[in-house]
Short mmCIF file of C-alpha atoms in Angstrom, two decimals:
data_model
loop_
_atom_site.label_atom_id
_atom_site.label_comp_id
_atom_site.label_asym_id
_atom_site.label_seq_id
_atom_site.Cartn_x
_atom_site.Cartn_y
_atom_site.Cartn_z
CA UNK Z 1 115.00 45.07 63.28
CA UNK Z 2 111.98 43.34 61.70
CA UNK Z 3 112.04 45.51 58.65
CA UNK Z 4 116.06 44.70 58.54
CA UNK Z 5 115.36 41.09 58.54
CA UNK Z 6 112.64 41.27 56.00
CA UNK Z 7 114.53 43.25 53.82
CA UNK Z 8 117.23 40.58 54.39
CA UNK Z 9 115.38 37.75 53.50
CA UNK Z 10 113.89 39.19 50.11
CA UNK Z 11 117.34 39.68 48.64
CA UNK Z 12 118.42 36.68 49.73
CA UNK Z 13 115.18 34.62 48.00
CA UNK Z 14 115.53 37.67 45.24
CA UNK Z 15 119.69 36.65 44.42
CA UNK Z 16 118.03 32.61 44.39
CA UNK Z 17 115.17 33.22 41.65
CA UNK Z 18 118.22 35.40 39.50
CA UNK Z 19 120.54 32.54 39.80
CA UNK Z 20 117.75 29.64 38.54
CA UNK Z 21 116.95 32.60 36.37
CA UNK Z 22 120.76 32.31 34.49
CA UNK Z 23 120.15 29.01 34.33
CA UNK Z 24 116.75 28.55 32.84
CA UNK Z 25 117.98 30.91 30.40
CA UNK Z 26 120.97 29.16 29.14
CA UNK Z 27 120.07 27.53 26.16
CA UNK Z 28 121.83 24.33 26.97
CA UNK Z 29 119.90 24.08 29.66
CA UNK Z 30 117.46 20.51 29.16
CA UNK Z 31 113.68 20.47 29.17
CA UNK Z 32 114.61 17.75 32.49
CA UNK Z 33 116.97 20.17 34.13
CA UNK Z 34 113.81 23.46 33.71
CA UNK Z 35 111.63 20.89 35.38
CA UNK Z 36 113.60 20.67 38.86
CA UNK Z 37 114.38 24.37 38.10
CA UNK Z 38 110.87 25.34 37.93
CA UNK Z 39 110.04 22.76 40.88
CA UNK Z 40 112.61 24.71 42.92
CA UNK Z 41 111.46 28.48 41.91
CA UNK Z 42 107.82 27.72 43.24
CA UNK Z 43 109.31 26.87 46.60
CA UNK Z 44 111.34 30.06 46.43
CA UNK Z 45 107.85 32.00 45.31
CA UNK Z 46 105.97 30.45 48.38
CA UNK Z 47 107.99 31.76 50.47
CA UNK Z 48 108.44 35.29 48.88
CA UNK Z 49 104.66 35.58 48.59
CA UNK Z 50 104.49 34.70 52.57
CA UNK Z 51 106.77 37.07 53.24
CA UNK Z 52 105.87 39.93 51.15
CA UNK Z 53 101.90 39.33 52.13
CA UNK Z 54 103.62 39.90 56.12
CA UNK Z 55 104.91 43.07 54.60
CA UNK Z 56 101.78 44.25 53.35
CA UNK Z 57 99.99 43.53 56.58
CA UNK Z 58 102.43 45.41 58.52
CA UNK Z 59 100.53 48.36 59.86
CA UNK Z 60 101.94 52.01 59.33
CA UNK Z 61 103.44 52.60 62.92
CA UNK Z 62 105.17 49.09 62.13
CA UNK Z 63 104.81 46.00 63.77
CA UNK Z 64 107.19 44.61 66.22
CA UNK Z 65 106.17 40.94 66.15
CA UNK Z 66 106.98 39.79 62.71
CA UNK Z 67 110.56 38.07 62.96
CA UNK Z 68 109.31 35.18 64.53
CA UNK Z 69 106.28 34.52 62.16
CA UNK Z 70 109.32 34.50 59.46
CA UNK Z 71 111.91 32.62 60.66
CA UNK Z 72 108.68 29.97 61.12
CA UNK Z 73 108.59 29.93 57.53
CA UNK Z 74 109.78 26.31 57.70
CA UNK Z 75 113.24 24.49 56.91
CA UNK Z 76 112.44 23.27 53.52
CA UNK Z 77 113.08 26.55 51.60
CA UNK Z 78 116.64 26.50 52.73
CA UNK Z 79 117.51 22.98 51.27
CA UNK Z 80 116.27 25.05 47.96
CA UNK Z 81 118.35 27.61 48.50
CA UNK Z 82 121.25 24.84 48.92
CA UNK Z 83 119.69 23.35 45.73
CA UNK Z 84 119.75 26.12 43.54
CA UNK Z 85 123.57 26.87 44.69
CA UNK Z 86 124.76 23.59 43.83
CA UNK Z 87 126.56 23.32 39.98
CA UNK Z 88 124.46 21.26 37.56
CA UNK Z 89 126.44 18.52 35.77
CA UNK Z 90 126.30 19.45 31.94
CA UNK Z 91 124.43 17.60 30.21
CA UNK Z 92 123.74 17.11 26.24
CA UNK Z 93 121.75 19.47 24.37
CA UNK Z 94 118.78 17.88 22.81
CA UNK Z 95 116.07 20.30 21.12
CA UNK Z 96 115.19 23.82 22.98
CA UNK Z 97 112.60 23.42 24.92
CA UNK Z 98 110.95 26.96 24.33
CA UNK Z 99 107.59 26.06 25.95
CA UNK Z 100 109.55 25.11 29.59
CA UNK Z 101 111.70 27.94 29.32
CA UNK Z 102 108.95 30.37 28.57
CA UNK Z 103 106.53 28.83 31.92
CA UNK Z 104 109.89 28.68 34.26
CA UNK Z 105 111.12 32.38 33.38
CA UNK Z 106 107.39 33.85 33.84
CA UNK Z 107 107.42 32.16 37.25
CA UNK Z 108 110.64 33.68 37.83
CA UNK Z 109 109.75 37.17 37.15
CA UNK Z 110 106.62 37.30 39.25
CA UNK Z 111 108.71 36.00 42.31
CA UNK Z 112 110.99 39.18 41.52
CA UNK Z 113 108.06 41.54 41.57
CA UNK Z 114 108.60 43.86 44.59
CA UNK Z 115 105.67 44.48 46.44
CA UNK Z 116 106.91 43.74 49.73
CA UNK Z 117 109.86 45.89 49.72
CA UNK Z 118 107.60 48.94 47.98
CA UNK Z 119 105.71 48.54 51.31
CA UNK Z 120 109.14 48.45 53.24
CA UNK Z 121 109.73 51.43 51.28
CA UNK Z 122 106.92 53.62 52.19
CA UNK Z 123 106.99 52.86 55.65
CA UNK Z 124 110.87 53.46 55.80
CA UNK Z 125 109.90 56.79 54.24
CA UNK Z 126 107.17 57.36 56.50
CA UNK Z 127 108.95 56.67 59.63
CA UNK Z 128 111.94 58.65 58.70
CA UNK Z 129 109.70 61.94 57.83
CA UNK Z 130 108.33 61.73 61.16
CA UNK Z 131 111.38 61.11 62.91
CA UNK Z 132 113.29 63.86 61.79
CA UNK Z 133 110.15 65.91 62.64
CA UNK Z 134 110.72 64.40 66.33
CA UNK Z 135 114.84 65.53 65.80
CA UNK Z 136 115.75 61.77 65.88
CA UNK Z 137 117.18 62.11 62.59
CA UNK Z 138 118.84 65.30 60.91
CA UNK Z 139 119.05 66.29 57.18
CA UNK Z 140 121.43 64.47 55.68
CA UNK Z 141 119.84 61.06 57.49
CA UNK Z 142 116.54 61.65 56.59
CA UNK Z 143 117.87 62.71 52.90
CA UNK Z 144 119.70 59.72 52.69
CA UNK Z 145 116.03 57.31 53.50
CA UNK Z 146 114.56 59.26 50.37
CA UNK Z 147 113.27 62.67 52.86
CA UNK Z 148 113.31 65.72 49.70
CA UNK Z 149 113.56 69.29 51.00
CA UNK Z 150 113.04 72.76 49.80
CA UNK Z 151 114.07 76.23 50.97
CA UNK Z 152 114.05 74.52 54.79
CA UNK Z 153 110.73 73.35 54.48
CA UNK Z 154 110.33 69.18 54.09
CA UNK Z 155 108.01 67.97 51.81
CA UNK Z 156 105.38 65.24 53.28
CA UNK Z 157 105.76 61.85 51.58
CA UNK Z 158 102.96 61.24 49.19
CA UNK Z 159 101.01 58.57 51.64
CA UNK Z 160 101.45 60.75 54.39
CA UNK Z 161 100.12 63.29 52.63
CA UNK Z 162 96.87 61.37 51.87
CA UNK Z 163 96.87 60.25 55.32
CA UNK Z 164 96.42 63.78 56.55
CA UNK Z 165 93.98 64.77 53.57
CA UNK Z 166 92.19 61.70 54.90
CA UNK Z 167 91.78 62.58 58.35
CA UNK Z 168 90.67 66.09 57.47
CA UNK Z 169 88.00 64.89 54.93
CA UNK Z 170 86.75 62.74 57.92
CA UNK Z 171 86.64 65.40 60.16
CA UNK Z 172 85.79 68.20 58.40
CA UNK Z 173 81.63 67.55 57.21
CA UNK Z 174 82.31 70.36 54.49
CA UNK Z 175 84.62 68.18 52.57
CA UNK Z 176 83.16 65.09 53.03
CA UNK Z 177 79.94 67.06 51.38
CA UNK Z 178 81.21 69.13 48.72
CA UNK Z 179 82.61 69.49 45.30
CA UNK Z 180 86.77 68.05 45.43
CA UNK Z 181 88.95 69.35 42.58
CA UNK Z 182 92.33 68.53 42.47
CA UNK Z 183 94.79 70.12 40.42
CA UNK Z 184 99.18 70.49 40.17
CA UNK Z 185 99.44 73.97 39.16
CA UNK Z 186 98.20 77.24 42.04
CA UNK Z 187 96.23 79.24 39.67
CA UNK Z 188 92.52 79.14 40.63
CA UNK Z 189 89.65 76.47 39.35
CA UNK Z 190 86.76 78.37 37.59
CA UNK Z 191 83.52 77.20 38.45
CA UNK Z 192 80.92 77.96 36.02
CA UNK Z 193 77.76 79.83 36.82
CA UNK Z 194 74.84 80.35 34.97
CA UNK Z 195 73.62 83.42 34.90
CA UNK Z 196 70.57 83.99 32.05
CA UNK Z 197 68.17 81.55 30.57
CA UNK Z 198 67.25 80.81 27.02
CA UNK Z 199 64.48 83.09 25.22
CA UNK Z 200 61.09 80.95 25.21
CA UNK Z 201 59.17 81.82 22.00
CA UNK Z 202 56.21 81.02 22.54
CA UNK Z 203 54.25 81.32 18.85
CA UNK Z 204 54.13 78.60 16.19
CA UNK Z 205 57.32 79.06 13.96
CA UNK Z 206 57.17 79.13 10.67
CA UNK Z 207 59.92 80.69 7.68
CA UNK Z 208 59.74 83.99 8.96
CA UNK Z 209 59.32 82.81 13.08
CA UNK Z 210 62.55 80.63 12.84
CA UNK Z 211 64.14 79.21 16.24
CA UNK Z 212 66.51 82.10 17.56
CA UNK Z 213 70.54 80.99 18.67
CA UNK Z 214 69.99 79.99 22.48
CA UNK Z 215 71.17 83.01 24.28
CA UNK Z 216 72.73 81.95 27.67
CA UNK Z 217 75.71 83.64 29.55
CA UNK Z 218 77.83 82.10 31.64
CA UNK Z 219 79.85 83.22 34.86
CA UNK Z 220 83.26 82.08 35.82
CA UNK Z 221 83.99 82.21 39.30
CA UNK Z 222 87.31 81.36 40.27
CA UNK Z 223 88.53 79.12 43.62
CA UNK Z 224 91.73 81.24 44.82
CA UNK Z 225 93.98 79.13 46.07
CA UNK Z 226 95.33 80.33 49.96
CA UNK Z 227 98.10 79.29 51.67
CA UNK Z 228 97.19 77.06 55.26
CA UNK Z 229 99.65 77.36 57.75
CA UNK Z 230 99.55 75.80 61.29
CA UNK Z 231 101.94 75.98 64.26
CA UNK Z 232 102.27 72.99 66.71
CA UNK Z 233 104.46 72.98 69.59
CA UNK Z 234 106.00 69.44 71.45
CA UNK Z 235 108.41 69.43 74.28
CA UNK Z 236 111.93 68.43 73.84
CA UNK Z 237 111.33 66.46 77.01
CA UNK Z 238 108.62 64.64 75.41
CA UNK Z 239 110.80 64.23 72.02
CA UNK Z 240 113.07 62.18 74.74
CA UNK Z 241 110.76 59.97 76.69
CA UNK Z 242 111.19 56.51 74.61
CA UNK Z 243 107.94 55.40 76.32
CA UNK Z 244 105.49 57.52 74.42
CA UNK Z 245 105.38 57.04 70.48
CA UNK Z 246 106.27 60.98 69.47
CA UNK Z 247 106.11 60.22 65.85
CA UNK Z 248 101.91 59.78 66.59
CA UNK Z 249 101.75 62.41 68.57
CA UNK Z 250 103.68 64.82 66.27
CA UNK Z 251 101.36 63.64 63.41
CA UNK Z 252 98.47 63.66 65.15
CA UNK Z 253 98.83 67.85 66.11
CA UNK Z 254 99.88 68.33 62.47
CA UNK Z 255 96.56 66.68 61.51
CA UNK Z 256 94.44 68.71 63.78
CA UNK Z 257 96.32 71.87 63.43
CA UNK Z 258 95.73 72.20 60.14
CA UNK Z 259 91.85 71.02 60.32
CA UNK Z 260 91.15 73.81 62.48
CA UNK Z 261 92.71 76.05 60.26
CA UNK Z 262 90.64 74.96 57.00
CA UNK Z 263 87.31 74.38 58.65
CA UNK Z 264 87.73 77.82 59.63
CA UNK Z 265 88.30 78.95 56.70
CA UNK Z 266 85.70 77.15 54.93
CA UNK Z 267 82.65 78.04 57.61
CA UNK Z 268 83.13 80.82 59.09
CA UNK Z 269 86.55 82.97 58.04
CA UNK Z 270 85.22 86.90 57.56
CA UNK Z 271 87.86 87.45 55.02
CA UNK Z 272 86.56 84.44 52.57
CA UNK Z 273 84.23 85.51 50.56
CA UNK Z 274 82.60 82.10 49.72
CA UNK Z 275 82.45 80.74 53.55
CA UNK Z 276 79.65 79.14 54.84
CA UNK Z 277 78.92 81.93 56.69
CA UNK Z 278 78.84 84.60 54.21
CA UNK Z 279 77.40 82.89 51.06
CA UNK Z 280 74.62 80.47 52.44
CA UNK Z 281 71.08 82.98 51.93
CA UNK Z 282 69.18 83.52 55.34
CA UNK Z 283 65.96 81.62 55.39
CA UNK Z 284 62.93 84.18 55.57
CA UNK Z 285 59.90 82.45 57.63
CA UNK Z 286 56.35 83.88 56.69
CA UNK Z 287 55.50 86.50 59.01
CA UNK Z 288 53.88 85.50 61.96
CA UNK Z 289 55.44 82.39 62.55
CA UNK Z 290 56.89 81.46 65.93
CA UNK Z 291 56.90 77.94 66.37
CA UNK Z 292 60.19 76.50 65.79
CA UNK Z 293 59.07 73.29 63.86
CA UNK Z 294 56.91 75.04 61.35
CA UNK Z 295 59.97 77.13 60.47
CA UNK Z 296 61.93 73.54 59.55
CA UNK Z 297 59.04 72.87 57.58
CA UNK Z 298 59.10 75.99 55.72
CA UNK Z 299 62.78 75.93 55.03
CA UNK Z 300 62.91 72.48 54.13
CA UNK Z 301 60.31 72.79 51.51
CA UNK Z 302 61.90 75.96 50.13
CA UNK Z 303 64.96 74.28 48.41
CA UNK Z 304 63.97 73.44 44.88
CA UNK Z 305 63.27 69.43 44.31
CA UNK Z 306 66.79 69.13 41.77
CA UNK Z 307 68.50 70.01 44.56
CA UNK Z 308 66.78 67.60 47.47
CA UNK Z 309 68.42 64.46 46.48
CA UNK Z 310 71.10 65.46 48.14
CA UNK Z 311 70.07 67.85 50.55
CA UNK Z 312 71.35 67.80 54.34
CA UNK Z 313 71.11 69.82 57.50
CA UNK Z 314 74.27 71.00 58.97
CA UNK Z 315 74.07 72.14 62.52
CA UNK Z 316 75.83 72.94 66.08
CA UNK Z 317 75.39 71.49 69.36
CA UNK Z 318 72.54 74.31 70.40
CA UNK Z 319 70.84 74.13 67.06
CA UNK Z 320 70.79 70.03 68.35
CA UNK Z 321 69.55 71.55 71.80
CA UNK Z 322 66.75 73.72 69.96
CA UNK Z 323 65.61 70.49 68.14
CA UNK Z 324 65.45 68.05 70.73
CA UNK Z 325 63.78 70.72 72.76
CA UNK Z 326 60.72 71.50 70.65
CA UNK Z 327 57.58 69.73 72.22
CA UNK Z 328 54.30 68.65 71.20
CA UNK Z 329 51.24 70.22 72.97
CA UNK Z 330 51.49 67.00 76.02
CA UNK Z 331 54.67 67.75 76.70
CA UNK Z 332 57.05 65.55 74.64
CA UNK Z 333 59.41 65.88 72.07
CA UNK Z 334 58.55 65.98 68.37
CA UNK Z 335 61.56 65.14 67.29
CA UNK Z 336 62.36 61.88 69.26
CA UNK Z 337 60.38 59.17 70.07
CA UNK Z 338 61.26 59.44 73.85
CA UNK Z 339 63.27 61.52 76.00
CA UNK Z 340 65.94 58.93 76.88
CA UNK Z 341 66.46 58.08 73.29
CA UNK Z 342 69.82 59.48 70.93
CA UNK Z 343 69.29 62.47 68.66
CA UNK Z 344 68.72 60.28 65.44
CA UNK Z 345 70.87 62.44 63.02
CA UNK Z 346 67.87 62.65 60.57
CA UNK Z 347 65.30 65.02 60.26
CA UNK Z 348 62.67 65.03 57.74
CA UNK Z 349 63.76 62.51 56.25
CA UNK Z 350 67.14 64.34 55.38
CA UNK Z 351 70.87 63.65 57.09
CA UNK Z 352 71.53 65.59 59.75
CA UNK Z 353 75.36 66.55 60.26
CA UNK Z 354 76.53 68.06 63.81
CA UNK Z 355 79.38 70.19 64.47
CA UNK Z 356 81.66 72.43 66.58
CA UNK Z 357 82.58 73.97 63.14
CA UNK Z 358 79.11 75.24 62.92
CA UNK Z 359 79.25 78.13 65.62
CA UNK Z 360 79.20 81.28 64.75
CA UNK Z 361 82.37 83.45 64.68
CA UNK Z 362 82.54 86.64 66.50
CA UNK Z 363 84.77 88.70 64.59
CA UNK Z 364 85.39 91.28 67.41
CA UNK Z 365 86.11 88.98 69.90
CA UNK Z 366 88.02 86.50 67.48
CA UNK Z 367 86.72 83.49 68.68
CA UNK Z 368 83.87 81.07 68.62
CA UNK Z 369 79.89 81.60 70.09
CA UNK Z 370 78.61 78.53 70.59
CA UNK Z 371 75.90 79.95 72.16
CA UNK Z 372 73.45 80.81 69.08
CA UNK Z 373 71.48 77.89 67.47
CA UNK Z 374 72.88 77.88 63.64
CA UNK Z 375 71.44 75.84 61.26
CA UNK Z 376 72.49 75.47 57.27
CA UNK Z 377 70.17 72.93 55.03
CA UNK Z 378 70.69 72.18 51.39
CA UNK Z 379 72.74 71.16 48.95
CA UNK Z 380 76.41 71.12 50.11
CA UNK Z 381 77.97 70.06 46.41
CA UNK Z 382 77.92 73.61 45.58
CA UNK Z 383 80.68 74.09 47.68
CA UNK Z 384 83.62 73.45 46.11
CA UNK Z 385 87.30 72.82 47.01
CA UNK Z 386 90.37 73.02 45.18
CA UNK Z 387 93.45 70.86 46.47
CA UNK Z 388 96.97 72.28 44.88
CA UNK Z 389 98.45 68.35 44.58
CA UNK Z 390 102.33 68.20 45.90
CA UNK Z 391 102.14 71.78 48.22
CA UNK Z 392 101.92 69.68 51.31
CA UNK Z 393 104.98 70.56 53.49
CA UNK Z 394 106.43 70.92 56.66
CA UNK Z 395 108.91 73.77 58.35
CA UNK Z 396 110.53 72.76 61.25
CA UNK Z 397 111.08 75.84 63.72
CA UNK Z 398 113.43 74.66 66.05
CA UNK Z 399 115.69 77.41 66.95
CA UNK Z 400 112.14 80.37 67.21
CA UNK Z 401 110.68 78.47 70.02
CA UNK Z 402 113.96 77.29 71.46
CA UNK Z 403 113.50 79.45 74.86
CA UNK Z 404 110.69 77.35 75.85
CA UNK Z 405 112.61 74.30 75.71
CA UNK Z 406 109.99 73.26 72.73
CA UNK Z 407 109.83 72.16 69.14
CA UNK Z 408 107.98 74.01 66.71
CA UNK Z 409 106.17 72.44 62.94
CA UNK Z 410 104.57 74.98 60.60
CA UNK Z 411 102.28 72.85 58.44
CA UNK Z 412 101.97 74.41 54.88
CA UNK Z 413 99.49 73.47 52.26
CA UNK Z 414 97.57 75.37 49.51
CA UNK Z 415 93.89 74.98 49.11
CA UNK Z 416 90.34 77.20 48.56
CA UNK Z 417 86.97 76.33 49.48
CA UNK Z 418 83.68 78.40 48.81
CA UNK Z 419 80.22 78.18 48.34
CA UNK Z 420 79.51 79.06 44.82
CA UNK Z 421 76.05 79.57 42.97
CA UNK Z 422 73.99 81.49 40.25
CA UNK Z 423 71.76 84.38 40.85
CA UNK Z 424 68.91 82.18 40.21
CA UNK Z 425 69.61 79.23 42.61
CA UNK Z 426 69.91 79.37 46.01
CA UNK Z 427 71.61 75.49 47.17
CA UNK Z 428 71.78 76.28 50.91
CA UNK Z 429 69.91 78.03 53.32
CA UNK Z 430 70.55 79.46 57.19
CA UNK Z 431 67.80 79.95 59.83
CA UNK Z 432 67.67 81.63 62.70
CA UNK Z 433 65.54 79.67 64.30
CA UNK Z 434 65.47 82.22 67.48
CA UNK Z 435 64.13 85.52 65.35
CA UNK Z 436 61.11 87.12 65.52
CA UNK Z 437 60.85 85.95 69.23
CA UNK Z 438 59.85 82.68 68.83
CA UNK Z 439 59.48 81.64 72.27
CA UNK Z 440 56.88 78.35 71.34
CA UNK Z 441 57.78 75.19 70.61
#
C-alpha cells in the first residue's frame, strides 16, 4: 500500500513537471510566463525531493508507516498542481528568452530524475524474489515484477546478492582477511608465485663482468572455481502463519546455509587443497620447550617482518581457553590483567580473531572437534578468493521434500578460496600448542 501510494504520487508530480515542461519549451512562451513556470516547478521539486528522500529511507523489509508522513506533505503543492493544469492566455511573443528557458528546463529535468522509484524498484524486486521463495507468488508473477529464471533455478537480484556476500564476508574471518578477486567468466584466477631469486654477482663489473639478464621464474597457481550448494528446509505451515515475516527467515537460512558451506571449504575441507588446514606450515618450537607462552613467542617472531604489518592470530574457543589459562608463577593470568576481565582479542600486540570455523575437522567421523586448541598466526592476504560475479542462484525444491509437508531452497554459487604461497615464504603458521607434553603454563 505505501509503495502503491508512493509510486502514485511520483507520476502524478512526474505528468506536472512534463506538462510545465511543454510549456517552457514552446517558444512563444514569455520570459514573464517561465518565471511563474519556474516558480511553480520548484514547488513541484520540493515535494518530489521529500518524497523520493522517504523512498530512500525506506528500509529493505519496507516500512509500513510512510503514507501518513506523505499525505502531510502540505496543501500547497496541490493548488500547483491546479496551477500548472490551468490554460495560459496567449500572449505576444517578444524576444526568446534563452537564458529562462535554459534555468526552467534544467530544473525540470532534475525533478524527473528517478531515484525514488529506482529504490521502489529494488525493493519491489527484492520482495518479490523472496516471496516466491516463500510460494506467495509463482513464476509468471514473480516474472512479471522483473524475477529472471534459468533451467528452474532463479537468479538472486543483484542487491540481494550483495546482501548475502555481505553477511558472509562478516561472518566468515577468512574473507574479511584475505585476498577478494572478482571476476564474470568460471575459468580459474592465477595467482603468481615466485619461485627463484635473481643471481647476486658479487665482483666489481667491468666490460668483460657485465650485469647478467635477472633470472627469476615465476609460478602460476590457479583458484578453481567450485560450485556451493546449500539445502534449507521451511515448513509450509510456517510459509502460512502471516504473523512471522517468512521472507527473513527464508533469507536468513539461505545466508547461513551457504556460510557454513564456504567456511568449510575454505578452513578445513580435506578435498581442497589450499584450505586452511592443509596449506598453513606447522610451527616447530625449539626442542625442549614446554611452556605454552614461550611457544607464542617463538611463533610470533618466526614470521618474517614484510609480512607482520598485517599479521593476525586466528583461533577457536579452546585455543581462547589455553590462552586465558596460562599463568604466571603467583598464580594469575599472563594474558589478562585480572581474572574477571574479557579476553582482549589482542595478543602481542597483534589482532586476535576467534572462531567456531577454527576446529579441526575429523575426516572419519565427518564432523567438527572442538576439543583440540588450534591456532593459525600470520598473514591472511595470501589467501585468496575468487567470486564468479552473476552465478548466485536459487532452486526451489518443492515437490523432493513434499512428504514432509516442507519447502526446500538449494542455494547455488561459484567461488574458490586457498591459501597460496612460494617455496620460500611461509605467510601463516599453525601450533600445536599441546605437543611435546607441555603440561606448564
Amino acid at each position: 500500500m505505501n509503495k502503491k501510494y508512493l509510486l502514485k504520487r511520483l507520476k502524478s508530480l512526474k505528468g506536472m513537471l512534463r506538462t510545465a515542461q511543454q510549456r517552457a519549451e514552446d517558444p512563444a512562451t514569455t520570459e514573464e510566463t517561465l518565471i511563474e513556470i519556474e516558480t511553480q516547478v520548484e514547488e513541484i521539486t520540493a515535494e518530489i525531493n521529500e518524497v523520493n528522500d522517504m523512498i530512500e529511507s525506506l528500509p529493505d523489509d519496507e516500512s509500513t508507516e510512510v503514507v501518513d508522513v506523505v499525505e502531510d506533505l502540505g496543501a500547497a503543492v496541490e493548488e500547483v498542481e491546479d496551477a500548472v493544469d490551468e490554460n495560459i492566455t496567449e500572449e505576444e511573443v517578444v524576444e526568446e528568452p534563452t537564458q529562462a528557458r535554459s534555468r526552467v528546463l534544467g530544473i525540470i529535468g532534475k525533478g524527473l530524475e528517478s531515484r525514488g522509484e529506482q529504490k521502489l524498484g529494488k525493493l519491489n524486486k527484492r520482495s518479490a524474489f523472496l516471496r516466491y521463495l516463500s510460494g506467495r507468488l509463482n513464476q509468471s508473477q514473480a516474472r512479471s515484477l522483473g524475477i529472471k529464471f534459468n533451467n528452474g533455478k532463479v537468479l538472486v537480484p543483484t542487491e540481494l546478492s550483495k546482501e548475502i556476500i555481505s553477511y558472509v564476508q562478516e561472518e566468515n574471518p577468512l574473507r574479511a582477511a584475505a585476498t577478494p578477486h572478482k571476476t564474470k567468466g568460471m575459468q580459474g584466477f592465477p595467482v603468481q608465485v615466485k619461485k627463484a631469486d635473481a643471481n647476486i654477482v658479487e665482483e666489481e663489473r667491468d666490460d668483460s663482468n657485465l650485469i647478467p639478464f635477472t633470472d627469476l621464474e615465476f609460478d602460476d597457481v590457479y583458484l578453481d572455481p567450485k560450485e556451493f550448494d546449500a539445502i534449507i528446509k521451511v515448513t509450509k505451515k510456517l510459509t502460512h502463519m502471516s504473523d512471522f515475516d517468512i521472507e527473513a527467515i527464508v533469507l536468513d537460512e539461505l545466508k547461513s546455509a551457504y556460510l557454513r558451506k564456504e567456511a568449510f571449504w575454505h578452513f578445513s575441507a580435506p578435498t581442497n587443497p589450499g584450505s586452511l588446514a592443509k596449506k598453513a606450515v606447522e610451527f616447530v618450537v625449539a626442542e625442549g620447550t614446554v611452556n605454552k607462552y614461550l611457544k607464542l613467542i617463538q611463533l610470533k617472531n618466526a614470521l618474517p617482518t614484510s609480512m607482520r604489518a598485517k599479521a593476525r592470530w586466528m583461533i577457536n574457543r579452546q585455543a581462547q581457553t589455553e590462552l586465558e589459562s596460562i599463568l604466571d608463577n603467583n598464580g594469575n593470568p599472563i594474558l589478562k590483567d585480572s581474572g574477571n576481565e574479557e579476553f582482549s582479542h589482542t595478543l602481542f600486540t597483534f589482532p586476535v580473531i576467534v572462531t567456531d570455523y577454527a576446529d579441526e575437522w575429523n575426516v572419519s567421523g565427518s564432523k567438527y572437534d572442538p576439543s583440540k586448541p588450534m591456532i593459525y598466526f600470520g598473514d591472511f592476504s595470501y589467501f585468496h578468493i575468487q567470486d564468479v560475479l552473476g552465478t548466485l542462484e536459487i532452486e526451489p525444491l518443492r515437490e523432493l521434500i513434499a512428504r514432509e509437508n516442507k519447502v526446500g531452497f538449494k542455494i547455488y554459487h561459484i567461488s574458490d578460496g586457498q591459501l597460496i604461497y612460494g617455496p620460500f615464504e611461509t605467510p601463516v603458521y599453525f601450533l600445536d600448542i599441546l605437543a611435546d607434553g607441555a603440561v606448564g603454563g
